[in-house]
mmCIF file of C-alpha atoms and ligand atoms in Angstrom:
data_model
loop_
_atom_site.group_PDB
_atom_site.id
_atom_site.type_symbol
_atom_site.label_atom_id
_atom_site.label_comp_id
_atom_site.label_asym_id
_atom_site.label_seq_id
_atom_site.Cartn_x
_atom_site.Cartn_y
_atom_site.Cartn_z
ATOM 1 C CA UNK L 216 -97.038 116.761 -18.593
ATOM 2 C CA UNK L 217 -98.254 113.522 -20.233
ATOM 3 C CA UNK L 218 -97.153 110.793 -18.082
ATOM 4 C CA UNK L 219 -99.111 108.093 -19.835
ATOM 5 C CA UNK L 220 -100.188 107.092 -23.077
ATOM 6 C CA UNK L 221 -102.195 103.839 -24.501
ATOM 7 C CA UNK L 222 -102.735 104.057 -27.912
ATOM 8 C CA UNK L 223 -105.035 101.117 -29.732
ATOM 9 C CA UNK L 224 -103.908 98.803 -26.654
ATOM 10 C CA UNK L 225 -105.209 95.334 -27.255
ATOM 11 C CA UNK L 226 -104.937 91.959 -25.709
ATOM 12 C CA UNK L 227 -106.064 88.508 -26.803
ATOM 13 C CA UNK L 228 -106.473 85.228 -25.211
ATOM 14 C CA UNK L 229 -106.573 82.583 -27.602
ATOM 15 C CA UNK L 230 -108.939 84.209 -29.910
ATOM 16 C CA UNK L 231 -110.999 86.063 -27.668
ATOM 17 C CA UNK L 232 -110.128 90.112 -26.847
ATOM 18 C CA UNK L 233 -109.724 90.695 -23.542
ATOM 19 C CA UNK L 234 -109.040 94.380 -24.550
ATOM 20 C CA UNK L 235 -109.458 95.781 -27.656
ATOM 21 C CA UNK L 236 -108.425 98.637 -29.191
ATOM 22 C CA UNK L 237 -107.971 100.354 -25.369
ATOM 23 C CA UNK L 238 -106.933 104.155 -25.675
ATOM 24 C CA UNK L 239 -106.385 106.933 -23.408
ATOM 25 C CA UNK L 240 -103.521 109.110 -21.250
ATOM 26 C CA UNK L 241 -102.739 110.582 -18.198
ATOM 27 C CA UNK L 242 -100.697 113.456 -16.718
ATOM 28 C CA UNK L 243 -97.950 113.886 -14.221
ATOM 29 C CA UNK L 244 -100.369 114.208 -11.114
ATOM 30 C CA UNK L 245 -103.742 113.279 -11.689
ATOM 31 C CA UNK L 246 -105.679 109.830 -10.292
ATOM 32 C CA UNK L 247 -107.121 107.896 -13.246
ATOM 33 C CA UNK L 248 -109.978 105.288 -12.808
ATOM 34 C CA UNK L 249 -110.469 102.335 -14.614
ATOM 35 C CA UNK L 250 -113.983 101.614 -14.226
ATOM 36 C CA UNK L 251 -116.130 98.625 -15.147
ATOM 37 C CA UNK L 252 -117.985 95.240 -14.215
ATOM 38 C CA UNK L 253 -115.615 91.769 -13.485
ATOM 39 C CA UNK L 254 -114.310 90.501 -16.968
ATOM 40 C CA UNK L 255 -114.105 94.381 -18.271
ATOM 41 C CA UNK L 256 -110.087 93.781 -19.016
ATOM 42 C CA UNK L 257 -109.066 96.103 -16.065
ATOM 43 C CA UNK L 258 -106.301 93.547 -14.884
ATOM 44 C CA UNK L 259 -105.661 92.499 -18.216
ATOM 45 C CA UNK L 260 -105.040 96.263 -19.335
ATOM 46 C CA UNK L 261 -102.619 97.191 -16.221
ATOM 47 C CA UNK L 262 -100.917 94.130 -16.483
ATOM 48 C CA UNK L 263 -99.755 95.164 -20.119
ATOM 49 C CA UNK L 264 -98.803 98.757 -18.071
ATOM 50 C CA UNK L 265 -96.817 97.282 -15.894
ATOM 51 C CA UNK L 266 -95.325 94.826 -18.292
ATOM 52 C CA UNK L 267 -96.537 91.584 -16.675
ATOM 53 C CA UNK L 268 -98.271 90.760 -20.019
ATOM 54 C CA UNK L 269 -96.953 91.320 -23.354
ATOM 55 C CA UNK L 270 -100.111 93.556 -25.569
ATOM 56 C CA UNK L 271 -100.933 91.899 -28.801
ATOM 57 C CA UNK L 272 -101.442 95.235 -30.351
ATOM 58 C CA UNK L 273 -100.472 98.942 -29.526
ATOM 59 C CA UNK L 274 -98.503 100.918 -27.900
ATOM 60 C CA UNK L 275 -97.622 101.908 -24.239
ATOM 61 C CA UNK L 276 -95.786 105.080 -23.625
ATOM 62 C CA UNK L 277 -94.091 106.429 -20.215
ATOM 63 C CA UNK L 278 -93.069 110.267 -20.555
ATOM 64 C CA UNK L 279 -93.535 109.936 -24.633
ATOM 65 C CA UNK L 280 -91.031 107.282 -24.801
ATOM 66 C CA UNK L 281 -92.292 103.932 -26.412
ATOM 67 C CA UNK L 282 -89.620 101.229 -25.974
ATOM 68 C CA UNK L 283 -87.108 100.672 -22.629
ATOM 69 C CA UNK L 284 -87.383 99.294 -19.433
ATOM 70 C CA UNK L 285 -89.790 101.533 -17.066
ATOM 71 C CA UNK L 286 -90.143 99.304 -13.987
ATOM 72 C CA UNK L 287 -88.337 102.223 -11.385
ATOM 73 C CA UNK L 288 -91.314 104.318 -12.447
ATOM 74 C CA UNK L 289 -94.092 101.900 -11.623
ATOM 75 C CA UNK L 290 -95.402 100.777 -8.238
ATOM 76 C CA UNK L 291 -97.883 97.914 -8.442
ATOM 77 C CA UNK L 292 -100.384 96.428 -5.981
ATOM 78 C CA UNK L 293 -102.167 93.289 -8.046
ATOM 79 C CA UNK L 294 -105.714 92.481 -7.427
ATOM 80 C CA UNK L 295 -104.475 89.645 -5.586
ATOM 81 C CA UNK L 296 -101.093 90.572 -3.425
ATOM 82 C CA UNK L 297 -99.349 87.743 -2.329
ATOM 83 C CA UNK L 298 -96.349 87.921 -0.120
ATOM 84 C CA UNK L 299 -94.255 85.426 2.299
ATOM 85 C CA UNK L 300 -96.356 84.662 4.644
ATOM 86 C CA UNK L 301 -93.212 83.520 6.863
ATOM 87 C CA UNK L 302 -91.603 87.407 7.000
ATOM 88 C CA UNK L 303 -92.135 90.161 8.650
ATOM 89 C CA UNK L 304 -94.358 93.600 7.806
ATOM 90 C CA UNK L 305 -90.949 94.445 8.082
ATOM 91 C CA UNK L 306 -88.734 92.314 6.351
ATOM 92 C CA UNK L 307 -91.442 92.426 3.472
ATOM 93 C CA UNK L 308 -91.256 95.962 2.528
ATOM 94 C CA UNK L 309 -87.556 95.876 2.824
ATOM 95 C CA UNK L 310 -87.174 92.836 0.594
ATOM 96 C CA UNK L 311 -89.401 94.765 -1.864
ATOM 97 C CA UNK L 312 -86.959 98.106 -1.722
ATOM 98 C CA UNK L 313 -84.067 95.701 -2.371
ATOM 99 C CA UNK L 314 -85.308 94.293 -5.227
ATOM 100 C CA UNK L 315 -86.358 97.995 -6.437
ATOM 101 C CA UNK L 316 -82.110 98.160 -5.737
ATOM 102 C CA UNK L 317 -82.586 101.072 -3.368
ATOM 103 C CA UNK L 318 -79.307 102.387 -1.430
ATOM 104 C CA UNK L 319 -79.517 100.953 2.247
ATOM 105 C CA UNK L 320 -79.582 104.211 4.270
ATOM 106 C CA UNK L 321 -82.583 105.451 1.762
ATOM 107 C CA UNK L 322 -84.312 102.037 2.393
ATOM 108 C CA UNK L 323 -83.891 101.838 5.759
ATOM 109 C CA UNK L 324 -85.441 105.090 6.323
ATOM 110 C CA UNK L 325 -87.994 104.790 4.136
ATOM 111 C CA UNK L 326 -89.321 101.702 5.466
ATOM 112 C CA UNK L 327 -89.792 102.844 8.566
ATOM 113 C CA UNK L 328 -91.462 105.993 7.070
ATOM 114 C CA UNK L 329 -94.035 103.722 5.476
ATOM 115 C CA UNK L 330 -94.562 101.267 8.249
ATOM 116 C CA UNK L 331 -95.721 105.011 10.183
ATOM 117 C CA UNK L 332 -97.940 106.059 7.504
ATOM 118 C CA UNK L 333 -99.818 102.803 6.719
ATOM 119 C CA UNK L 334 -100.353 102.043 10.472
ATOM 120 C CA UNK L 335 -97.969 99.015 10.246
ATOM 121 C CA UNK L 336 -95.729 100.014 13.027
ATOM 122 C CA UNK L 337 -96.999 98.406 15.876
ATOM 123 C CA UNK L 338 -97.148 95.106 13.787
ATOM 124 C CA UNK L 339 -93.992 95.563 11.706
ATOM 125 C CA UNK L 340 -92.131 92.293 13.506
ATOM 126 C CA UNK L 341 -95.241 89.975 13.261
ATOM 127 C CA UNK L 342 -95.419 87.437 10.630
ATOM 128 C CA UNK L 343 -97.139 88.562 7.916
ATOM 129 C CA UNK L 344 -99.586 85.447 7.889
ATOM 130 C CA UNK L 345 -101.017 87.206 11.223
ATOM 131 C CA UNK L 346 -101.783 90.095 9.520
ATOM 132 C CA UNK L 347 -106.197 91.111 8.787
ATOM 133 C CA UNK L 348 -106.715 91.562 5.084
ATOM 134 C CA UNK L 349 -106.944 95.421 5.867
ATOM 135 C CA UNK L 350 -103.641 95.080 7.131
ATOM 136 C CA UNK L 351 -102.022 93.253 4.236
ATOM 137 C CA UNK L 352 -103.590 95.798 1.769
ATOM 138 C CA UNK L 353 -101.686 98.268 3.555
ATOM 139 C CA UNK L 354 -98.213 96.485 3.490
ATOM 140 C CA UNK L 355 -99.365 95.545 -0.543
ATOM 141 C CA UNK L 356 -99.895 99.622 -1.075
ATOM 142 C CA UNK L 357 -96.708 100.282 0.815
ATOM 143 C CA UNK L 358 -94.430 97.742 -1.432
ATOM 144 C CA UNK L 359 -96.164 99.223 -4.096
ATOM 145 C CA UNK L 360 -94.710 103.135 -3.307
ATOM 146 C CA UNK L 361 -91.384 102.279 -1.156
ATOM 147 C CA UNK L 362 -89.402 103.559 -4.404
ATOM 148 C CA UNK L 363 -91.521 106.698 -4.723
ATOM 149 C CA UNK L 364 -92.992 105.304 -8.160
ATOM 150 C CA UNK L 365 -94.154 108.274 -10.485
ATOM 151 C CA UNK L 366 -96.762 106.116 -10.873
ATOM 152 C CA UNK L 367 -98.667 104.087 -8.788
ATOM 153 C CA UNK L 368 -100.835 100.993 -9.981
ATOM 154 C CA UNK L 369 -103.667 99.426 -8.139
ATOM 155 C CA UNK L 370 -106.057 96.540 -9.476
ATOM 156 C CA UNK L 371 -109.130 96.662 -7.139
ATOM 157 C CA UNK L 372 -107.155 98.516 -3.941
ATOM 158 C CA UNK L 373 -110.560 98.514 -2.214
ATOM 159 C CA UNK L 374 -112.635 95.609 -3.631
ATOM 160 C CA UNK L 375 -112.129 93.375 -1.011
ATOM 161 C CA UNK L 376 -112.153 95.254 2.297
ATOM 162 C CA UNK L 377 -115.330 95.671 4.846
ATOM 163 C CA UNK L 378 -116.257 99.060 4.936
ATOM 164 C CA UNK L 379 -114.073 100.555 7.788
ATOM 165 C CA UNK L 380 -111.329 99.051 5.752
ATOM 166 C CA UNK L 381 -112.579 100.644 2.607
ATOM 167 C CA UNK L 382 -112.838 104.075 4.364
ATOM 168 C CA UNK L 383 -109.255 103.875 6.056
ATOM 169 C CA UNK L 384 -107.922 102.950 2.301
ATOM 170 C CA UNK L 385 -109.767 105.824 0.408
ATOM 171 C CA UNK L 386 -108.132 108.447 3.169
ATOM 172 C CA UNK L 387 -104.464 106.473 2.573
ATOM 173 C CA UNK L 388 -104.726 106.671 -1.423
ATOM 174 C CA UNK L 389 -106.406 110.712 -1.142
ATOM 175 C CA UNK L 390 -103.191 111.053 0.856
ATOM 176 C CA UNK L 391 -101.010 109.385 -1.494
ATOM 177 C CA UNK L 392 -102.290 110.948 -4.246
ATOM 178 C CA UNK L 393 -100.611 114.497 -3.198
ATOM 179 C CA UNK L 394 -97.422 112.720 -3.845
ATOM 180 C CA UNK L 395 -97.724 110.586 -6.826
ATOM 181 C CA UNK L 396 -99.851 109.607 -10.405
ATOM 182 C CA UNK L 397 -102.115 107.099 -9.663
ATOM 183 C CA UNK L 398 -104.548 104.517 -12.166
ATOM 184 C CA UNK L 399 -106.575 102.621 -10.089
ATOM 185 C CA UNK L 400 -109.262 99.862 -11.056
ATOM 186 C CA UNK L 401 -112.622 99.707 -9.389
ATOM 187 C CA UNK L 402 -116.224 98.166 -10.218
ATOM 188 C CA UNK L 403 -117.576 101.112 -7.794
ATOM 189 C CA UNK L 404 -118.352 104.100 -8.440
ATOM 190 C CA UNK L 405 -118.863 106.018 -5.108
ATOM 191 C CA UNK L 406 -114.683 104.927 -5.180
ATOM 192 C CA UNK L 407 -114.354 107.337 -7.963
ATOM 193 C CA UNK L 408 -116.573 110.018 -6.727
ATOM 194 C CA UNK L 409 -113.683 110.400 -3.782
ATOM 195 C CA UNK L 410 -110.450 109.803 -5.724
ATOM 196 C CA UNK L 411 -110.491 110.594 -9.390
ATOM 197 C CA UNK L 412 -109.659 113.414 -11.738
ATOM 198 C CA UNK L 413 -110.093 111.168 -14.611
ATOM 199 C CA UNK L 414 -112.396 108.472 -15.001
ATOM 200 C CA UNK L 415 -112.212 105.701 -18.052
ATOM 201 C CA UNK L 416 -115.194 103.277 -17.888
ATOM 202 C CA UNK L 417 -114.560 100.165 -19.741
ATOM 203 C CA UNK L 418 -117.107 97.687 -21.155
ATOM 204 C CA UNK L 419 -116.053 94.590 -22.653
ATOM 205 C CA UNK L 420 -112.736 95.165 -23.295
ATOM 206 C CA UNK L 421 -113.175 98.439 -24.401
ATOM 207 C CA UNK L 422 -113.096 102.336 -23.230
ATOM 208 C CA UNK L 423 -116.968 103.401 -22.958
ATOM 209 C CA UNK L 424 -116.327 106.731 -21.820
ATOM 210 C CA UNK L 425 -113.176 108.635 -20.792
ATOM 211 C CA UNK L 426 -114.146 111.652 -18.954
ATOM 212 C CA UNK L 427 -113.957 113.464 -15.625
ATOM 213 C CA UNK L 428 -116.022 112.456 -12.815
ATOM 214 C CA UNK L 429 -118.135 115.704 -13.147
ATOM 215 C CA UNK L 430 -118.616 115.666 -16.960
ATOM 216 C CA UNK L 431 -119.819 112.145 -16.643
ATOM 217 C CA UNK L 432 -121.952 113.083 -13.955
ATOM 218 C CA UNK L 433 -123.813 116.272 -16.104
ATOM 219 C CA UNK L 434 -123.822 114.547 -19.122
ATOM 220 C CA UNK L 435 -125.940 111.512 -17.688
ATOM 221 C CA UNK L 436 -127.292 113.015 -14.492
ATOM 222 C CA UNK L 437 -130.946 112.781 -15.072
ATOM 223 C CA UNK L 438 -134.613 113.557 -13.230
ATOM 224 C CA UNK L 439 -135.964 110.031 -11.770
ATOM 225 C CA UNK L 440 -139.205 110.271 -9.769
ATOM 226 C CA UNK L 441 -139.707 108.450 -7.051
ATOM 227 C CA UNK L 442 -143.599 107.318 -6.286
ATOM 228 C CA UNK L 443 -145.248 105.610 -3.300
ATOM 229 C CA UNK L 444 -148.931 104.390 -3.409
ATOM 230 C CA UNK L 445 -150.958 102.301 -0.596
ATOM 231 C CA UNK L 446 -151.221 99.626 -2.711
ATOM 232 C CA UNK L 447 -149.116 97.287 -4.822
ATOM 233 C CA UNK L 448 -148.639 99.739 -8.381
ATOM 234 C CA UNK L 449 -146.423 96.960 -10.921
ATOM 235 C CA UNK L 450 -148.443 96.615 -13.186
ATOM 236 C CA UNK L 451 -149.609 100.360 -13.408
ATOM 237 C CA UNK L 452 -145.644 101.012 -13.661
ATOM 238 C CA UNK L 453 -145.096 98.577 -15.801
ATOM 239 C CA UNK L 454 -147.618 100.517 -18.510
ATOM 240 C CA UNK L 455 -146.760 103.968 -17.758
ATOM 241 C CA UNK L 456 -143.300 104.139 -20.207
ATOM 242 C CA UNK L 457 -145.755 103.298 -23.537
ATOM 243 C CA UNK L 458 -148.069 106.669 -22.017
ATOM 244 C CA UNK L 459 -145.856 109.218 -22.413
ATOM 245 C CA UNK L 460 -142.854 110.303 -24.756
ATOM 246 C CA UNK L 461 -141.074 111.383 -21.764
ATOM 247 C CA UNK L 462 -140.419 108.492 -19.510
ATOM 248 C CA UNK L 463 -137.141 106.250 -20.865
ATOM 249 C CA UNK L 464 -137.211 103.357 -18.411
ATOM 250 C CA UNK L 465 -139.339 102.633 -15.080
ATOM 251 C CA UNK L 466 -138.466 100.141 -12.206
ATOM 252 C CA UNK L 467 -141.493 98.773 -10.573
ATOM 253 C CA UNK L 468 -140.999 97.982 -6.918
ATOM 254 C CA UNK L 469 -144.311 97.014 -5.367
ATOM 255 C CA UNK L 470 -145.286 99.698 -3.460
ATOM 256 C CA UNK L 471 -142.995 102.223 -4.669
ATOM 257 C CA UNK L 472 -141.743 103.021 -8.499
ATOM 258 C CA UNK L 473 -139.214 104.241 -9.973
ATOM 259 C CA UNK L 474 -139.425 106.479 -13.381
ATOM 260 C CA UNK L 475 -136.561 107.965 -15.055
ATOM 261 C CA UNK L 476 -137.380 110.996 -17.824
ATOM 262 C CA UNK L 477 -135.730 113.202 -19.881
ATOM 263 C CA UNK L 478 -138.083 116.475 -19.119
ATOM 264 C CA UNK L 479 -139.287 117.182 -15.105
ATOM 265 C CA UNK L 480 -141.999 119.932 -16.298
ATOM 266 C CA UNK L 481 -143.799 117.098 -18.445
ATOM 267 C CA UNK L 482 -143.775 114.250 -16.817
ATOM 268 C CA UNK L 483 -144.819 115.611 -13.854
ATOM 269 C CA UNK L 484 -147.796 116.739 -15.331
ATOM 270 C CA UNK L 485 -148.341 113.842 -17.198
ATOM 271 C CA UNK L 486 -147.784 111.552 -13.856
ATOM 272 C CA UNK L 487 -150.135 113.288 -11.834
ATOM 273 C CA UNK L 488 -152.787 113.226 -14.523
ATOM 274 C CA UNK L 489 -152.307 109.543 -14.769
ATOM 275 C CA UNK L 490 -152.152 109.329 -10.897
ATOM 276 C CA UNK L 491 -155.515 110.639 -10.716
ATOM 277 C CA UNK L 492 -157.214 109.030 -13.711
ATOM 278 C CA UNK L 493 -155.969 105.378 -12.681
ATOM 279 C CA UNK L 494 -156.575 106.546 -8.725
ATOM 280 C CA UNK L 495 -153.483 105.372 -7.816
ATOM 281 C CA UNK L 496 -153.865 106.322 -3.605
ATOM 282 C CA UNK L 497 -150.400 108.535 -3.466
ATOM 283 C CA UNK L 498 -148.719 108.503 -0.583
ATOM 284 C CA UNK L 499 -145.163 110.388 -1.895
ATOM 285 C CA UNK L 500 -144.281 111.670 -4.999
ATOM 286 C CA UNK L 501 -140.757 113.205 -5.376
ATOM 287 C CA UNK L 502 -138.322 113.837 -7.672
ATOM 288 C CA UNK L 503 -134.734 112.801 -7.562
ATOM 289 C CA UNK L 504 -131.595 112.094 -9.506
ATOM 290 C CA UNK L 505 -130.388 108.809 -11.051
ATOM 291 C CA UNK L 506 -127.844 107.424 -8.644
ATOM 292 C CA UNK L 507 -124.265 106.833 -9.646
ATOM 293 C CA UNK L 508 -124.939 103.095 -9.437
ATOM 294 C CA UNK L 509 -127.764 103.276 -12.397
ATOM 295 C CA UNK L 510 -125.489 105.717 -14.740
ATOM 296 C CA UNK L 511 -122.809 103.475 -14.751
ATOM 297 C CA UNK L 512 -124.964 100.322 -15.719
ATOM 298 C CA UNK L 513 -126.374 102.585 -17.936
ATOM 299 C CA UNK L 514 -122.539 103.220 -19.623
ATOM 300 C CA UNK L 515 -121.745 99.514 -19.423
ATOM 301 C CA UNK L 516 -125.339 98.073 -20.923
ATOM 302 C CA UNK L 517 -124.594 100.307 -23.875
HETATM 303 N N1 LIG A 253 -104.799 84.419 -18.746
HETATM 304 C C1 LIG A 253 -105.983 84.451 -19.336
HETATM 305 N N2 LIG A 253 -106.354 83.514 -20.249
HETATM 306 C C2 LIG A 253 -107.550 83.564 -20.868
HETATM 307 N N3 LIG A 253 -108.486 84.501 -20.643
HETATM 308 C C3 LIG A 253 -108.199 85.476 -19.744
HETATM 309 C C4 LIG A 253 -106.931 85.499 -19.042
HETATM 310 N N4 LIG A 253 -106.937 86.576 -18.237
HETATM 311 C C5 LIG A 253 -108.131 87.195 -18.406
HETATM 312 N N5 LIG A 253 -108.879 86.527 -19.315
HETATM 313 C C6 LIG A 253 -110.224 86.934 -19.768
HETATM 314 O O1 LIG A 253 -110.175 88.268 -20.211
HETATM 315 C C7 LIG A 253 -111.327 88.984 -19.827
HETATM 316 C C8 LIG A 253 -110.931 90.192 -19.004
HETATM 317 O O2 LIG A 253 -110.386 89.755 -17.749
HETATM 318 P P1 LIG A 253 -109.819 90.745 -16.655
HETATM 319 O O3 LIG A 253 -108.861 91.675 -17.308
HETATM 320 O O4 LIG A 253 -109.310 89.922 -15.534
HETATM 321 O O5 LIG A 253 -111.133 91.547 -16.237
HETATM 322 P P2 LIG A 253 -111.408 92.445 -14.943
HETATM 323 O O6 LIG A 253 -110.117 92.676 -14.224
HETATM 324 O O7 LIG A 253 -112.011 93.708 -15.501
HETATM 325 O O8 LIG A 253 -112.411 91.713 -14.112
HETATM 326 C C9 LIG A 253 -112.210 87.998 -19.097
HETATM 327 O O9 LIG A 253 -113.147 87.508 -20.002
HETATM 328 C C10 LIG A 253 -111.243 86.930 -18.652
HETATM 329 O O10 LIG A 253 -111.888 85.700 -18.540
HETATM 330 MG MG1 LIG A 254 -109.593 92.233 -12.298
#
């Protein structure tokens, strides 16, 4: 079931588009990514979802329905959570289910649910101006679900944490994501690898590519070989992509080099004929696979 669907979204800012023309859905259960460098228009595009900002053009629809308030079925963690410093894990999350207007019993039981799950327990009556920053993600993610959302947004859940925080938070939202939709926003890709069924990559305001992590990864998956020489090889890199039809781009690193290509058979005949008419001294030659980091500035340089 179609639980979300942006249709020609766009936002302005003065005259300049922070989004433009923004399009794409999701279903009842899956965990969409919202991919792309700073400036992209993630926030910009899940503030309109979550009705913080007002789109200039297009459409928003929850469950096929355009217009109405859809708040209850929204959770929300900004990029940039900010909460009373002077209250409690506690008195936080409960202050959040109030405002959601949740019955008392539910609440009550619900907080204390959370504060389990998210590893808030033990610090549940400290001020929340004690807590680390992995900590207040946790009590952000928690306000964001205490009304069992149907769907969950995050701007950047991960972004700012050290890397045994970003670990602990990619196990929370896996787990979370048996329960509920999520869209999440992320500059990283390795943070889509883990979570996503759906991936939308967007570039300047607008939706590069809207596939799933797999597709992406076949359709721009390609050989890269990976040479080592005794000496310094630059320049010799640096001429190789004018040599042969196969080679699209090359990334000289002193020592070692870099060359992506479009057919392994060739170029490797082709670089080891080169190799050994330029006696370059070889000490590894190996082919690999573009990394996830190089296809997605590949998408966004587009
Ligand atoms: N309130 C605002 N006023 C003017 N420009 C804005 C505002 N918010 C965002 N922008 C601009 O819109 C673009 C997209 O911003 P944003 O959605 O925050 O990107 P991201 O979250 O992908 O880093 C940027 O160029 C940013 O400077
Ligand atoms: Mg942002």
């Amino acid at each position: 079931m179609t639980l979300l669907r942006v249709q020609h979204l766009s936002k302005s800012f003065s005259k300049n588009f922070a989004v433009q023309d923004v399009n794409f859905t999701l279903n009842e259960g899956e965990c969409g990514a919202l991919l792309g460098p700073n400036g992209a228009g993630k926030s910009t595009t899940l503030k309109m979802l979550t009705g913080i900002l007002t789109p200039s053009q297009g459409e928003i629809m929850f469950y096929g329905k355009k217009s109405g308030d859809f708040r209850h079925l929204i959770g929300y963690l900004p990029q940039e959570p900010k909460m009373h410093p002077w209250m409690t894990g506690r008195e936080a999350l409960r202050f959040m289910g109030q405002l959601s207007h949740m019955e008392k019993r539910d609440l009550d039981d619900r907080v204390e649910e959370l504060l389990s799950l998210l590893g808030i327990k033990k610090a549940a009556n400290r001020h929340v101006s004690t807590y680390s920053g992995g900590m207040k993600q946790r009590l952000g993610i928690a306000q964001a679900i205490i009304h069992r959302p149907k769907l969950v947004i995050m701007d950047e859940p991960v972004s700012a944490l050290d890397p045994i925080g970003r670990r602990e938070m990619l196990d929370l939202l896996k787990s979370i994501k048996q329960e509920t939709t999520i869209l999440f926003s992320t500059h990283i890709l390795h943070d889509v690898k883990e979570l996503s069924d759906r991936v939308f990559i967007i570039n300047q305001g607008q939706v590069v590519v809207n596939s799933t992590f797999n597709q992406l990864i076949a359709d721009h998956q390609q050989p890269v070989f990976f040479i080592e020489a005794e000496r310094n090889i630059d320049q010799w890199t640096k001429s190789l992509q004018s040599k042969s039809e196969t080679i699209e781009a090359t990334e000289a690193l002193g020592n070692q080099a870099r060359i992506r290509v479009n057919d392994i058979a060739k170029a490797r005949k082709e670089l080891l004929m080169m190799i050994e008419r330029d006696e370059i001294p070889l000490q590894r030659f190996e082919i690999m696979q573009t990394t996830l980091e190089e296809i997605f500035l590949k998408m966004v340089k587009q």
